[in-house]
Coordinates of C-alpha atoms and ligand atoms in Angstrom, one line a residue:
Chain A
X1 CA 100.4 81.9 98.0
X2 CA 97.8 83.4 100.1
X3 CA 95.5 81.1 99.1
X4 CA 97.7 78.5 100.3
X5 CA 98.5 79.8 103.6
X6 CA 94.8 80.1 104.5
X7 CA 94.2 76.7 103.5
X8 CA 96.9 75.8 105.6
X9 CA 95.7 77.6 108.1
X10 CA 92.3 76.1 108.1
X11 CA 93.5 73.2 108.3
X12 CA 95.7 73.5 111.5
X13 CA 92.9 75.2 112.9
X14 CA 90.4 72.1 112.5
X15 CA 92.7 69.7 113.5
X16 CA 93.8 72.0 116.6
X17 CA 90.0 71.5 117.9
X18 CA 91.0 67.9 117.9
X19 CA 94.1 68.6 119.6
X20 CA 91.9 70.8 122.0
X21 CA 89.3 67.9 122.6
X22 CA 92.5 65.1 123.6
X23 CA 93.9 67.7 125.7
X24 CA 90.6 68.4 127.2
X25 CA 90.6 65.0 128.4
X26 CA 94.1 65.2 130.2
X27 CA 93.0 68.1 131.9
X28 CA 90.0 67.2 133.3
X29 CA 91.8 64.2 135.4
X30 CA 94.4 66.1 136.0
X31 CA 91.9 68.8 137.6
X32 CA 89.5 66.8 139.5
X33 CA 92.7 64.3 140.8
X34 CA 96.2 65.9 140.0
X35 CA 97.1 62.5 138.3
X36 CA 99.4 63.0 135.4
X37 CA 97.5 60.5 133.0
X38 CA 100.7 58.7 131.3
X39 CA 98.5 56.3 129.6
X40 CA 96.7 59.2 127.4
X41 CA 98.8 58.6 124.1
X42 CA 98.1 54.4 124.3
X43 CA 94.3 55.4 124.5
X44 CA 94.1 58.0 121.9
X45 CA 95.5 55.1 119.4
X46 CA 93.0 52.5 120.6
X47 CA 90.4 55.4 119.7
X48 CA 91.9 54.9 116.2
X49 CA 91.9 51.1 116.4
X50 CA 88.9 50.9 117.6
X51 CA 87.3 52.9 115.0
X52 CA 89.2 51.2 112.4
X53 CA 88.0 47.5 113.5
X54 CA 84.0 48.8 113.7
X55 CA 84.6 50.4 110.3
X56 CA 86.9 47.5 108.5
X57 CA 84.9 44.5 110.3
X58 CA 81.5 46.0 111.7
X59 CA 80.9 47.7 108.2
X60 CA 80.1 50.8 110.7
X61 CA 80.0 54.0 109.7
X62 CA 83.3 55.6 111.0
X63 CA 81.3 58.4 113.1
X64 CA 78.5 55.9 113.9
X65 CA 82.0 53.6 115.2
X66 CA 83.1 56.9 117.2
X67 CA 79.7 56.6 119.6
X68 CA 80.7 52.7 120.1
X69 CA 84.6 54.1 120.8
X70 CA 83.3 56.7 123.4
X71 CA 81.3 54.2 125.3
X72 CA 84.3 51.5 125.2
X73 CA 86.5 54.3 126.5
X74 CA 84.2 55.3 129.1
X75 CA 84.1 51.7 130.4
X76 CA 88.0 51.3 129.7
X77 CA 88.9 54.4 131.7
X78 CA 86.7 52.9 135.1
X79 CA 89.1 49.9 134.5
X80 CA 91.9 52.0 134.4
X81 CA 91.2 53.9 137.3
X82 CA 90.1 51.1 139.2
X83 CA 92.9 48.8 138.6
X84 CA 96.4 51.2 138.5
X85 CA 95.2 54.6 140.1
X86 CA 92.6 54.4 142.4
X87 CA 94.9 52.1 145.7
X88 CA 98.1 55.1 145.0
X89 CA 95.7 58.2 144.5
X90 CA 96.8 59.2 148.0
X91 CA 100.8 58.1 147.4
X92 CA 103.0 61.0 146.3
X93 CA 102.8 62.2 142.8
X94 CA 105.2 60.0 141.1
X95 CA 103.3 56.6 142.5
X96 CA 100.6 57.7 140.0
X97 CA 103.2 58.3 137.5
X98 CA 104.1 55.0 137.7
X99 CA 101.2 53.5 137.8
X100 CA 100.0 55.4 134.3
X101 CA 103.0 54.4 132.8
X102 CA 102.7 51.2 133.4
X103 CA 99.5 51.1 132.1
X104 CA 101.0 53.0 128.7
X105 CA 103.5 50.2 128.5
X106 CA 100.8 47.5 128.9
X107 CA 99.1 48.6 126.6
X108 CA 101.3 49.5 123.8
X109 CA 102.9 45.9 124.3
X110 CA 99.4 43.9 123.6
X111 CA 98.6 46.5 121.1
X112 CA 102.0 45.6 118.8
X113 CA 101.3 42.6 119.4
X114 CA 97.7 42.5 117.9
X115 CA 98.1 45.1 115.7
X116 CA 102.3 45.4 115.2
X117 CA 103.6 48.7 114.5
X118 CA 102.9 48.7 110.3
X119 CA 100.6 51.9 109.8
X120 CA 96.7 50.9 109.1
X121 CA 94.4 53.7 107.8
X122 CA 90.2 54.1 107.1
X123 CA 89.7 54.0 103.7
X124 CA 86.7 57.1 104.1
X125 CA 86.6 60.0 102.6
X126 CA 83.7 62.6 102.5
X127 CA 85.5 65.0 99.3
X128 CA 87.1 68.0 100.0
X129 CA 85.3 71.5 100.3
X130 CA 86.3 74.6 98.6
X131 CA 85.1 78.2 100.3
X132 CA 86.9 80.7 97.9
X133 CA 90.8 80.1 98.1
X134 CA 90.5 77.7 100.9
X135 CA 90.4 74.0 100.1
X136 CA 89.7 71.0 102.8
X137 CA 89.2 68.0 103.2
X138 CA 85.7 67.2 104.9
X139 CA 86.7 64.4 107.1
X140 CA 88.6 67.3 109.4
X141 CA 85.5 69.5 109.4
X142 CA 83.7 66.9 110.3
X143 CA 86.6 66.2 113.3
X144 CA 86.5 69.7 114.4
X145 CA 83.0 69.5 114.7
X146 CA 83.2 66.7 116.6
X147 CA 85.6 67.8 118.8
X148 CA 83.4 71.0 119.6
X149 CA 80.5 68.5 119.8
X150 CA 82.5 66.5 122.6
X151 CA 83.9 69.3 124.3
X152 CA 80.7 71.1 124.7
X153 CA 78.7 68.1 126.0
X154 CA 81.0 67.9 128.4
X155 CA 81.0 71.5 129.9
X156 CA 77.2 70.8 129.5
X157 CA 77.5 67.8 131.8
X158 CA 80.0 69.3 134.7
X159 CA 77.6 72.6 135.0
X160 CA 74.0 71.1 134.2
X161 CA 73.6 67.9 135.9
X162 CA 73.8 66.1 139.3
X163 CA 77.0 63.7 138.5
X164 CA 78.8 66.6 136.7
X165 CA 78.5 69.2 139.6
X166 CA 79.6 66.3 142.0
X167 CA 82.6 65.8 139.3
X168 CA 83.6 69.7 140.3
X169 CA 82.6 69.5 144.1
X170 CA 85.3 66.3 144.4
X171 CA 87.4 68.3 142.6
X172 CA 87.1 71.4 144.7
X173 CA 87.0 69.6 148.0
X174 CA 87.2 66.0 148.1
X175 CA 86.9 65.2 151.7
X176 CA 83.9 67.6 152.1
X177 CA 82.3 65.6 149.1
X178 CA 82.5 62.8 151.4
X179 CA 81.0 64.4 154.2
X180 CA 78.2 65.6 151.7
X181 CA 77.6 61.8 150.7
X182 CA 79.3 62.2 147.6
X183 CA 80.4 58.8 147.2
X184 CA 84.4 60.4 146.0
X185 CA 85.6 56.8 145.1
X186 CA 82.9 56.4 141.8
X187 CA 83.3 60.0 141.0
X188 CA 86.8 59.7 140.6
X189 CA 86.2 56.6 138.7
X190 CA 84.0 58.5 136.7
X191 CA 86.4 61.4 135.6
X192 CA 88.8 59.3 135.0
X193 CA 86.3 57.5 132.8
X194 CA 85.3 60.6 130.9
X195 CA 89.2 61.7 130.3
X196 CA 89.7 58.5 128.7
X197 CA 86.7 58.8 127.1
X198 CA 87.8 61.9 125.4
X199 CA 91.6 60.3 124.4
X200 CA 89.7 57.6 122.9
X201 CA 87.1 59.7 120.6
X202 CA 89.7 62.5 119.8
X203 CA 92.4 59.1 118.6
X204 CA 89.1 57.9 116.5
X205 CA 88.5 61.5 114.4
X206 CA 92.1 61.6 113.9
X207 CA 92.1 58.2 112.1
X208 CA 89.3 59.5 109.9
X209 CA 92.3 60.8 107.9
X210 CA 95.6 60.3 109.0
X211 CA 97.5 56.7 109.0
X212 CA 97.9 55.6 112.3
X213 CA 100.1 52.7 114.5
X214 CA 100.0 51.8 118.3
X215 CA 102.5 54.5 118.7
X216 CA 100.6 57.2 116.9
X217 CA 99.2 58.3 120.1
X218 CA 102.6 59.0 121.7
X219 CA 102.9 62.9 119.7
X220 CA 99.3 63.3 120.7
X221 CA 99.9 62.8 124.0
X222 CA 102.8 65.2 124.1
X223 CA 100.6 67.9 122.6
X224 CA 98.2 67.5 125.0
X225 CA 101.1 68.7 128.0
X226 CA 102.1 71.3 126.0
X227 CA 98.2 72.6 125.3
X228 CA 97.6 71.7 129.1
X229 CA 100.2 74.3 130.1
X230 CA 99.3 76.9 127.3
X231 CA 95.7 76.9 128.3
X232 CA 96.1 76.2 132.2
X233 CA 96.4 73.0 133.1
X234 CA 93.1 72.2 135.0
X235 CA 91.0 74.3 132.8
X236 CA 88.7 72.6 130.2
X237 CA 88.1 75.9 127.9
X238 CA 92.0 76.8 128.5
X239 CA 92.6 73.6 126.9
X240 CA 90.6 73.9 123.8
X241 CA 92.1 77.6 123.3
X242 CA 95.3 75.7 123.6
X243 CA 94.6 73.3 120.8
X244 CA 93.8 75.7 118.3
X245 CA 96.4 77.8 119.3
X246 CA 98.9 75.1 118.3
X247 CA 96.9 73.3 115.0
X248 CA 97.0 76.7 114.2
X249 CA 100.9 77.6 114.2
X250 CA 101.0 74.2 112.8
X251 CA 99.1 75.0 110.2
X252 CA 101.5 78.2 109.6
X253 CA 105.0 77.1 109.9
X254 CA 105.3 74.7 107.3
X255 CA 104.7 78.2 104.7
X256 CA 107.9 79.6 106.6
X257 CA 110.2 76.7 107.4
X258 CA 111.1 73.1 106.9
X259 CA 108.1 71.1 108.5
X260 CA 111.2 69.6 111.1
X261 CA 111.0 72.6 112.8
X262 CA 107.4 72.8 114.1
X263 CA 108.5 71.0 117.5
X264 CA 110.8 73.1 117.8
X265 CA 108.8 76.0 118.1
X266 CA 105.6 74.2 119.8
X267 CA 108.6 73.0 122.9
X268 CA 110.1 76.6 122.6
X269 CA 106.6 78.2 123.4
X270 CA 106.1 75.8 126.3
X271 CA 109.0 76.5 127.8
X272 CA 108.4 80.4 127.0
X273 CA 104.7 79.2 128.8
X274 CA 106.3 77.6 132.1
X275 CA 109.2 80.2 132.2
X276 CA 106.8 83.7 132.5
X277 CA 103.0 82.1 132.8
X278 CA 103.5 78.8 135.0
X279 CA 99.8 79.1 135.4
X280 CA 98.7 79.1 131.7
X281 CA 97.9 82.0 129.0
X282 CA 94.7 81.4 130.1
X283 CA 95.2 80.8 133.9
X284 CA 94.9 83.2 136.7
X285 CA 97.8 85.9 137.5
Chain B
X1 CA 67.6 57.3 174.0
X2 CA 70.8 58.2 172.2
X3 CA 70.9 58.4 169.3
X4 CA 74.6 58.3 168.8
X5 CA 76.8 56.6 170.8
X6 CA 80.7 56.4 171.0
X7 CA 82.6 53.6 172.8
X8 CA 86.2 53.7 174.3
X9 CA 87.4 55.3 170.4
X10 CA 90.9 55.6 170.1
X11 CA 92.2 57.7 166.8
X12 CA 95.3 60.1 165.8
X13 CA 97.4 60.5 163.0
X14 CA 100.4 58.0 162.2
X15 CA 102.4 57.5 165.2
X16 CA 101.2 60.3 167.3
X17 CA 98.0 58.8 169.0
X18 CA 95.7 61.6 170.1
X19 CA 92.3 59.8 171.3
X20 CA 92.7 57.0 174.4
X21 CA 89.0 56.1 174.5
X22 CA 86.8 58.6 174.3
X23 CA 82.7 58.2 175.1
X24 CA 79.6 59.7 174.2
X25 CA 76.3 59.5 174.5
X26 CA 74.2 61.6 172.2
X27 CA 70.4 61.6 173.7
X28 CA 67.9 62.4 170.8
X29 CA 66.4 66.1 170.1
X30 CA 69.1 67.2 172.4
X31 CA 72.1 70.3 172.0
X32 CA 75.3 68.9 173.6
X33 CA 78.4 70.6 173.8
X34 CA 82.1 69.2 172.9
X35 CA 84.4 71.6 175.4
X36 CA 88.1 71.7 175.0
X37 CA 91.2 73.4 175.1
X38 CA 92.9 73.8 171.9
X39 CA 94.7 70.7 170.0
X40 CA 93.3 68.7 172.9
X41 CA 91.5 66.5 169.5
X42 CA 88.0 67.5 169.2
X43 CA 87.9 68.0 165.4
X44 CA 90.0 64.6 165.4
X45 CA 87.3 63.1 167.6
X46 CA 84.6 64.4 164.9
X47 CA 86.8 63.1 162.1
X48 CA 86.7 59.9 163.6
X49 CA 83.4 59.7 163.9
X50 CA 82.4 60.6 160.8
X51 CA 84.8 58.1 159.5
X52 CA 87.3 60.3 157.8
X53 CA 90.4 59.1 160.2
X54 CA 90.2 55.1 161.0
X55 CA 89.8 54.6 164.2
X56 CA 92.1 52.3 166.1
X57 CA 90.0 50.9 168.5
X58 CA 86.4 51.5 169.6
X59 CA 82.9 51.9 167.8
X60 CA 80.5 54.0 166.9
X61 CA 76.7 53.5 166.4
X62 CA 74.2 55.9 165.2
X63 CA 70.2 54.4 165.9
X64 CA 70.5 50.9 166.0
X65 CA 73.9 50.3 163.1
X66 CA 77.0 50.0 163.4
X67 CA 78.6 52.5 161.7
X68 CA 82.2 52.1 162.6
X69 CA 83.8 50.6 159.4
X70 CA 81.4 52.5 157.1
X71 CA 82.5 55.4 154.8
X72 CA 81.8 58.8 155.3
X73 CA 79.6 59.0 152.5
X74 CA 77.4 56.3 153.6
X75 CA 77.2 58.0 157.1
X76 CA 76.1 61.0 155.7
X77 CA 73.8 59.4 153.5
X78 CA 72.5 57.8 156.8
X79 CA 71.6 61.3 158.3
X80 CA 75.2 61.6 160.2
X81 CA 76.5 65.5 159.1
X82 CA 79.1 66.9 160.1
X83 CA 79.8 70.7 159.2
X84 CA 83.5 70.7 159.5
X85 CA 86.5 72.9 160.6
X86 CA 86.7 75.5 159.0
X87 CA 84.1 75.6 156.6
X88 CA 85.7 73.3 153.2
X89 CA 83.3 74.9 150.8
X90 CA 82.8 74.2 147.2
X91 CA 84.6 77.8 146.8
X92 CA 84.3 77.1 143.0
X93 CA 80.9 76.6 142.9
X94 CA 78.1 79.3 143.4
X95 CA 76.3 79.0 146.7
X96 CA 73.4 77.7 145.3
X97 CA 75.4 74.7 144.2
X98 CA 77.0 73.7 147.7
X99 CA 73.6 73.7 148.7
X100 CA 72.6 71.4 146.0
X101 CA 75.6 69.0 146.8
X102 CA 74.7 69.5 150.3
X103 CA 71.6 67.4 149.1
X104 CA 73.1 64.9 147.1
X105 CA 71.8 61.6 148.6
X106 CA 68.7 59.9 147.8
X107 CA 67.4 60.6 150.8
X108 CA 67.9 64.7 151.1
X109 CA 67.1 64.7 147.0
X110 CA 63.7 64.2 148.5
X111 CA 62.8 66.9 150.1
X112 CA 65.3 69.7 148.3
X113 CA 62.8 72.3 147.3
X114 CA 61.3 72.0 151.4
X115 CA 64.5 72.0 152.8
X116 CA 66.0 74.9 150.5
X117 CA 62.8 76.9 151.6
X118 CA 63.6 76.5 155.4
X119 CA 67.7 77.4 155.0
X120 CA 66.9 80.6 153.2
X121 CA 64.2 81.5 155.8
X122 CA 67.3 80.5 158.6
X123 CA 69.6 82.5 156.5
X124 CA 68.2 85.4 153.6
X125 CA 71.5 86.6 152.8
X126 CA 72.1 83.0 151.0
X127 CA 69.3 83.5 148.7
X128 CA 70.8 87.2 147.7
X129 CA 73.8 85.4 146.6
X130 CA 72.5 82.1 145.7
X131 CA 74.5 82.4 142.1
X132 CA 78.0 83.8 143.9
X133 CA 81.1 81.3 143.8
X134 CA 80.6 80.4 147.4
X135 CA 84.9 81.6 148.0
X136 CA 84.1 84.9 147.3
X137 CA 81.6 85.1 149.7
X138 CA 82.5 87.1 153.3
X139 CA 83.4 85.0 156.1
X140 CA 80.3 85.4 157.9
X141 CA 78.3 84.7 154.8
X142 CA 80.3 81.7 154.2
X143 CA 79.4 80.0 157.5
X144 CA 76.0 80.7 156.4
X145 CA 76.7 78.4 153.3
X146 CA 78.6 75.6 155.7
X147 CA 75.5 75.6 158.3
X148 CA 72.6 75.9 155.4
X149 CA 74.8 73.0 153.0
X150 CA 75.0 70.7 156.6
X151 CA 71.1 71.2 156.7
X152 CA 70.3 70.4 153.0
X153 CA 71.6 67.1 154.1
X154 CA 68.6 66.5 155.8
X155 CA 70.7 65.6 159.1
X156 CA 69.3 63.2 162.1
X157 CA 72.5 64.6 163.9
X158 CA 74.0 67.5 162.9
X159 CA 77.7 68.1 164.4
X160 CA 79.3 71.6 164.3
X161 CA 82.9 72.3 164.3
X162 CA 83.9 75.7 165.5
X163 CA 80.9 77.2 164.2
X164 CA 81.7 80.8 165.3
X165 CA 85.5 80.9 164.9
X166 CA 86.2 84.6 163.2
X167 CA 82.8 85.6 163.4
X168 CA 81.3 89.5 164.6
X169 CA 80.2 89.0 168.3
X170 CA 76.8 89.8 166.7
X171 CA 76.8 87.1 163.8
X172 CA 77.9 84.4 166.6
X173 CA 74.7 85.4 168.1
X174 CA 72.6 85.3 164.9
X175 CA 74.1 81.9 164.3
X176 CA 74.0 80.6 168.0
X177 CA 70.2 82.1 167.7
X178 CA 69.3 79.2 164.8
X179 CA 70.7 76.4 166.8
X180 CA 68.1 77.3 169.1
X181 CA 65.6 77.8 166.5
X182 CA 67.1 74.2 165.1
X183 CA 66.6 72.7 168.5
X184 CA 62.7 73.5 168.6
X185 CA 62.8 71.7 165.6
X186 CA 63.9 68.4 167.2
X187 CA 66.7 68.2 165.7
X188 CA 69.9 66.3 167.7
X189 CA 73.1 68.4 167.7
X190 CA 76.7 68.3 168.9
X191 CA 79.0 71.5 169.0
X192 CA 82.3 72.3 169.4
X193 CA 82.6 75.7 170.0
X194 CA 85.6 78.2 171.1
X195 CA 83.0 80.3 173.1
X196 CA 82.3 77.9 175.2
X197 CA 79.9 80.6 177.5
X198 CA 77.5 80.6 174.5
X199 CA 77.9 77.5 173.7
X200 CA 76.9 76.1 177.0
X201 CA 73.9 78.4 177.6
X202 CA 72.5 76.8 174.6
X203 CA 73.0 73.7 175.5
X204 CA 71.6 70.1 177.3
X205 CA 74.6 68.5 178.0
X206 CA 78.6 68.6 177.4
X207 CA 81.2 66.8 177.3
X208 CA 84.8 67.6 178.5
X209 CA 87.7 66.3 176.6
X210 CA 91.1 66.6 178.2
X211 CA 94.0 64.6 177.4
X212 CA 92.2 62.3 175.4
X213 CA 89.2 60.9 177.3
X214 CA 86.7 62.3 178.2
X215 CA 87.7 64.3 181.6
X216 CA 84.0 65.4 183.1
X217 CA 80.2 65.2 182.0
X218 CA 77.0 66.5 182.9
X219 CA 74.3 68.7 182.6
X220 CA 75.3 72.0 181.4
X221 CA 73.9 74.2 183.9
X222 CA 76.0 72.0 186.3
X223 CA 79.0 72.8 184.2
X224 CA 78.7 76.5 184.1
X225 CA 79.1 76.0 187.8
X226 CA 81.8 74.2 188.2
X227 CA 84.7 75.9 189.1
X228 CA 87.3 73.8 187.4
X229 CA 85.5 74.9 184.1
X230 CA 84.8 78.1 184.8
X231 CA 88.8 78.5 185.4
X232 CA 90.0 76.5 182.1
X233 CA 87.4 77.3 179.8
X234 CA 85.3 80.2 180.8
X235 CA 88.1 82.6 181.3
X236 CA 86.9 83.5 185.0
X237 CA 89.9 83.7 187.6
X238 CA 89.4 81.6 190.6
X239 CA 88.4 82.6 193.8
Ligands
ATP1 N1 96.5 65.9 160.0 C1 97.2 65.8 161.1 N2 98.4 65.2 161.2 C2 99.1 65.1 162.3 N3 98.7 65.7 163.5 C3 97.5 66.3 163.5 C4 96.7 66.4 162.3 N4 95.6 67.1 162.6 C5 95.7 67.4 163.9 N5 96.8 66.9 164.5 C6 97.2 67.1 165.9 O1 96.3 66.4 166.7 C7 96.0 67.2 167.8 C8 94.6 67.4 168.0 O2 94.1 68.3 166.9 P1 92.6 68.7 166.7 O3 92.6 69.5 165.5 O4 91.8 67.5 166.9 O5 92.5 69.7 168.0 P2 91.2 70.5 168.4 O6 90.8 70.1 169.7 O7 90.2 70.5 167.3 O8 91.9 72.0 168.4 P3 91.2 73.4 168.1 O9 90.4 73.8 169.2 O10 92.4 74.3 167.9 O11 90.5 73.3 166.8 C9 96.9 68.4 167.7 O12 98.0 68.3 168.5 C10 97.3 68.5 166.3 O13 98.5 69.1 166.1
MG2 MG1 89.4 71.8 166.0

C-alpha cells in the first residue's frame, strides 16, 4: 500500500515538472504581453505530433526529435505572433482572446484533418526503474528532467543574456524599451516565440508515454490556467511550483478516490486560489 | 547648425488635438529650455518627437534624416534619447540592468564599459546600488538611474522631461550641476523643467509653448528679462 502510494506519488510528481514546463510557457506571454494564449493546448499536441512524425518517419531518436520540435515551435510561435496577435496587441483584452482562439480552431481543424482524432502513440520505452518500493517508468524521468532542463535554460536566458534581459525590460516597461532602442515589436515576437516553444517541447515529452490526438492538448492547456493562478500568473518559478503541486495531488488522489474526481479537486483548489490568493500561492500579498 | 529641427508638428491624443504646429530649432552643443505651464503639451511635444504619438502633420529631422515616420527604437538607436516623464524604470530589474538596456544598440554596446565609467563618476550612489531592483530605489536615487540609463545611450541629443519634479532643493541642484558638467562635454540638450529659474540660468536658449505653438523665443538671458515670463513662469508679481 505504501509502496504504492509513493510510486504514485512519484509519478505525479515527474509528470507535474512537465505540467510545470507547459505552464511555464503560458506564463511567460502572459507576463511579458498580458495575452491569454488560447492556442496553448493546439501547440502542446503538435509537440506530440511532431515528435511522433521525426520518430515514426525520420527514425529520430524521440529526444533527439524534441531539439527539432523546439526549434519548429520557436519558428511557429513568431508566426503566431506575427500573423493573429501582434496588429490587436493594443485592442482590449478580449481582441487577443479572439485572435488565439482562432488560431486554436485553425489549428485543431488542419490537424484532424491530417492526423483525425484516432489516438497515435511512440512505440519507446527506456524500462522502468525501481528505487526501493518505488517503481517508474524511465521515459517520465527522463520528461521531468527535461522539463527542469527547459525550464532552467530559460531563467538562464531572461537573467544572463542581452535578448533575455530586453524580454524582462519590454515586459517591465514597454514604451521605455522603445525609447531605449529596444526594438519591442521582435521582442514580443520573440516571447511569444519561446512560450510556444515551451507548449511544443512539454506536448513532445508527454507523447514519450502517453497516447495522444489533436485534442490531447486541450486538458493540458487547462492545467496550465489552473497552475498559472496557483503559482502566480506571470511568474516563471511560481509556475513550475504549480506544476508539481498538481502532478503531485494527481498522483495522490487516485489512492483515495475514483480517478473521476481529480478535476474536481484540481478546479476546487483554483477556485479556493482565485477566491483568498488572486495573486497566486506564490505571488505577492 | 541644428542639429534637431521641428517643423509646424501637429500631435494629441484621439480627438482632442493638443499641438497646432509647433517649431524648433535645436543648435548643436547647446542647453535649450522647453518652458510651459502645466498640460500646455510639452511631454506630448517630446512624445511626438521621439515618435511615440504619430504626429498629424509636420516633421522632424535630426542631422541630415528624416526621422518623422521612423520608430522610436530606430531614433534612439540614431542618438535621439529622451529621458521621459516620470522616470519609467525597469523597476524589476537591478540598476545595473537599466543601465545595460540603456545601452542596448549597436552603437552604445560600443563603448559600455567607457560610458558606465563616466555615469558612475556623474553619479556614485548608482554604483553603491548597482545590484538593487532599480523600484526600490529612493526617488532621488531613481532619477539618478533615469539620467545615467539616458546617457548609456550614448545620446547626440539628450531630452529631459521634468528632470527635478519631487526632488530636495539640494538634489535639483546636484542634478542641474551635471547638465552643466554634460554641456562642457558638448553634448546637445533640451529640458523641460518645472523650475524654470534653474532651468533657464543653465541654459542657451528656450522655447515658450503656450496654447500649442510656440508663443516666444530667444536667448535665455533675454527671457529671464522679460516681464511676461517673469509673471507666468517665474513666479515674480508684476510691477
Ligand atoms: N494619454 C493621453 N490621453 C489623452 N489626453 C492626454 C494624454 N496625455 C496627456 N493628455 C492631455 O494633453 C494635454 C497636454 O499634456 P502634457 O502631458 O503634454 O502636458 P505637459 O505640458 O507635459 O504638462 P506638465 O507640465 O503637467 O507635465 C493635457 O491637457 C493632458 O490632459
Ligand atoms: Mg509633462
Amino acid at each position: 500500500m505504501l509502496g504504492q502510494l509513493l510510486s504514485s506519488l512519484t509519478d505525479g510528481l515527474l509528470l507535474g515538472f512537465v505540467y510545470g514546463l507547459a505552464a511555464v510557457g503560458l506564463s511567460l506571454i502572459w507576463g511579458v504581453m498580458t495575452v491569454i494564449n488560447l492556442a496553448h493546448g493546439p501547440v502542446i499536441a503538435l509537440g506530440m505530433f511532431g515528435t511522433y512524425l521525426l520518430f515514426l518517419k525520420g527514425g529520430c531518436n524521440p529526444y533527439l526529435a524534441l531539439l527539432a520540435v523546439a526549434g519548429m515551435g520557436l519558428v511557429f510561435g513568431f508566426l503566431i505572433y506575427g500573423v493573429a496577435v501582434h496588429r490587436v496587441l493594443n485592442a482590449p483584452h478580449l481582441s487577443t482572446l479572439l485572435a488565439t482562439f482562432a488560431v486554436n480552431m485553425i489549428l485543431i481543424g488542419v490537424g484532424t484533418a491530417v492526423f483525425t482524432t484516432s489516438p497515435h502513440n511512440i512505440d519507446f520505452s527506456l524500462g522502468s526503474l525501481e528505487v526501493g518500493p518505488i517503481t517508474v517508468p524511465a521515459t517520465r524521468l527522463v520528461a521531468a528532467l527535461g522539463a527542469i532542463l527547459f525550464t532552467a535554460a530559460l531563467y538562464l536566458f531572461l537573467y544572463f543574456t542581452r535578448p533575455g534581459k530586453a524580454i524582462r525590460a519590454v515586459a517591465n516597461n514597454r514604451k521605455a524599451a522603445e525609447l531605449m532602442g529596444i526594438p519591442s515589436a521582435w521582442i514580443l515576437a520573440l516571447s511569444f516565440g519561446l512560450g510556444t516553444m515551451l507548449a511544443a517541447v512539454a506536448g513532445g515529452l508527454i507523447s514519450t508515454f502517453f497516447p495522444f490526438t489533436i485534442l490531447s492538448g486541450g486538458p493540458y492547456e487547462l492545467k496550465s490556467f489552473v497552475i498559472c493562478v496557483l503559482g502566480g500568473l506571470g511568474n516563471p518559478l511560481g509556475a513550475l511550483i504549480g506544476g508539481l503541486l498538481l502532478g503531485g495531488l494527481e498522483g495522490l488522489i487516485p489512492t483515495f478516490m475514483p480517478v473521476s474526481w481529480v478535476p474536481v479537486v484540481e478546479f476546487g483548489l483554483f477556485i479556493l486560489v482565485l477566491l483568498f490568493k488572486p495573486s497566486g500561492l506564490l505571488g505577492a500579498k | 547648425m541644428a542639429l534637431m529641427e521641428v517643423k509646424s508638428l501637429a500631435s494629441g491624443y484621439g480627438e482632442v488635438q493638443i499641438l497646432w504646429g509647433v517649431d524648433l530649432n535645436l543648435e548643436k552643443g547647446k542647453l535649450t529650455t522647453l518652458v510651459g505651464s502645466n498640460g500646455v503639451g510639452k511631454t506630448t511635444l517630446l512624445s511626438t518627437v521621439m515618435g511615440l504619438l504619430k504626429p498629424r502633420q509636420g516633421t522632424v529631422t535630426f542631422g541630415d534624416r528624416d526621422v518623422t515616420n521612423m520608430s522610436p527604437h530606430a531614433r534612439a538607436k540614431a542618438g535621439m534619447v529622451l529621458v521621459p516623464e516620470g522616470r519609467q524604470l525597469f523597476t524589476t530589474m537591478t540598476v545595473y540592468e537599466n543601465l545595460e538596456m540603456g545601452a542596448f544598440s549597436s552603437r552604445a554596446r560600443a563603448n559600455f564599459k567607457q560610458n558606465l565609467e563616466k555615469v558612475y563618476d556623474l553619479f556614485p550612489r548608482l554604483q553603491e546600488r548597482a545590484h538593487q531592483k532599480a523600484g526600490t530605489l529612493s526617488g532621488g536615487e531613481q532619477q539618478m538611474v533615469a539620467v545615467g540609463r539616458g546617457l548609456m545611450a550614448e545620446p547626440e541629443i539628450l531630452m529631459l522631461d521634468e528632470l527635478s519634479l519631487g526632488l530636495s532643493p539640494l538634489l535639483s541642484l546636484t542634478l542641474f550641476e551635471t547638465l552643466v558638467r554634460l554641456k562642457g562635454t558638448g553634448l546637445t540638450m533640451l529640458l523641460v523643467e518645472q523650475n524654470v529659474n534653474m532651468a533657464l540660468a543653465v541654459s542657451d536658449y528656450a522655447y515658450v509653448l503656450a496654447q500649442g505653438k510656440i508663443w516666444l523665443e530667444g536667448e535665455a538671458r533675454q527671457l529671464m528679462k522679460n516681464d511676461e515670463i517673469r509673471q507666468a513662469y517665474l513666479g515674480v508679481v508684476g510691477h
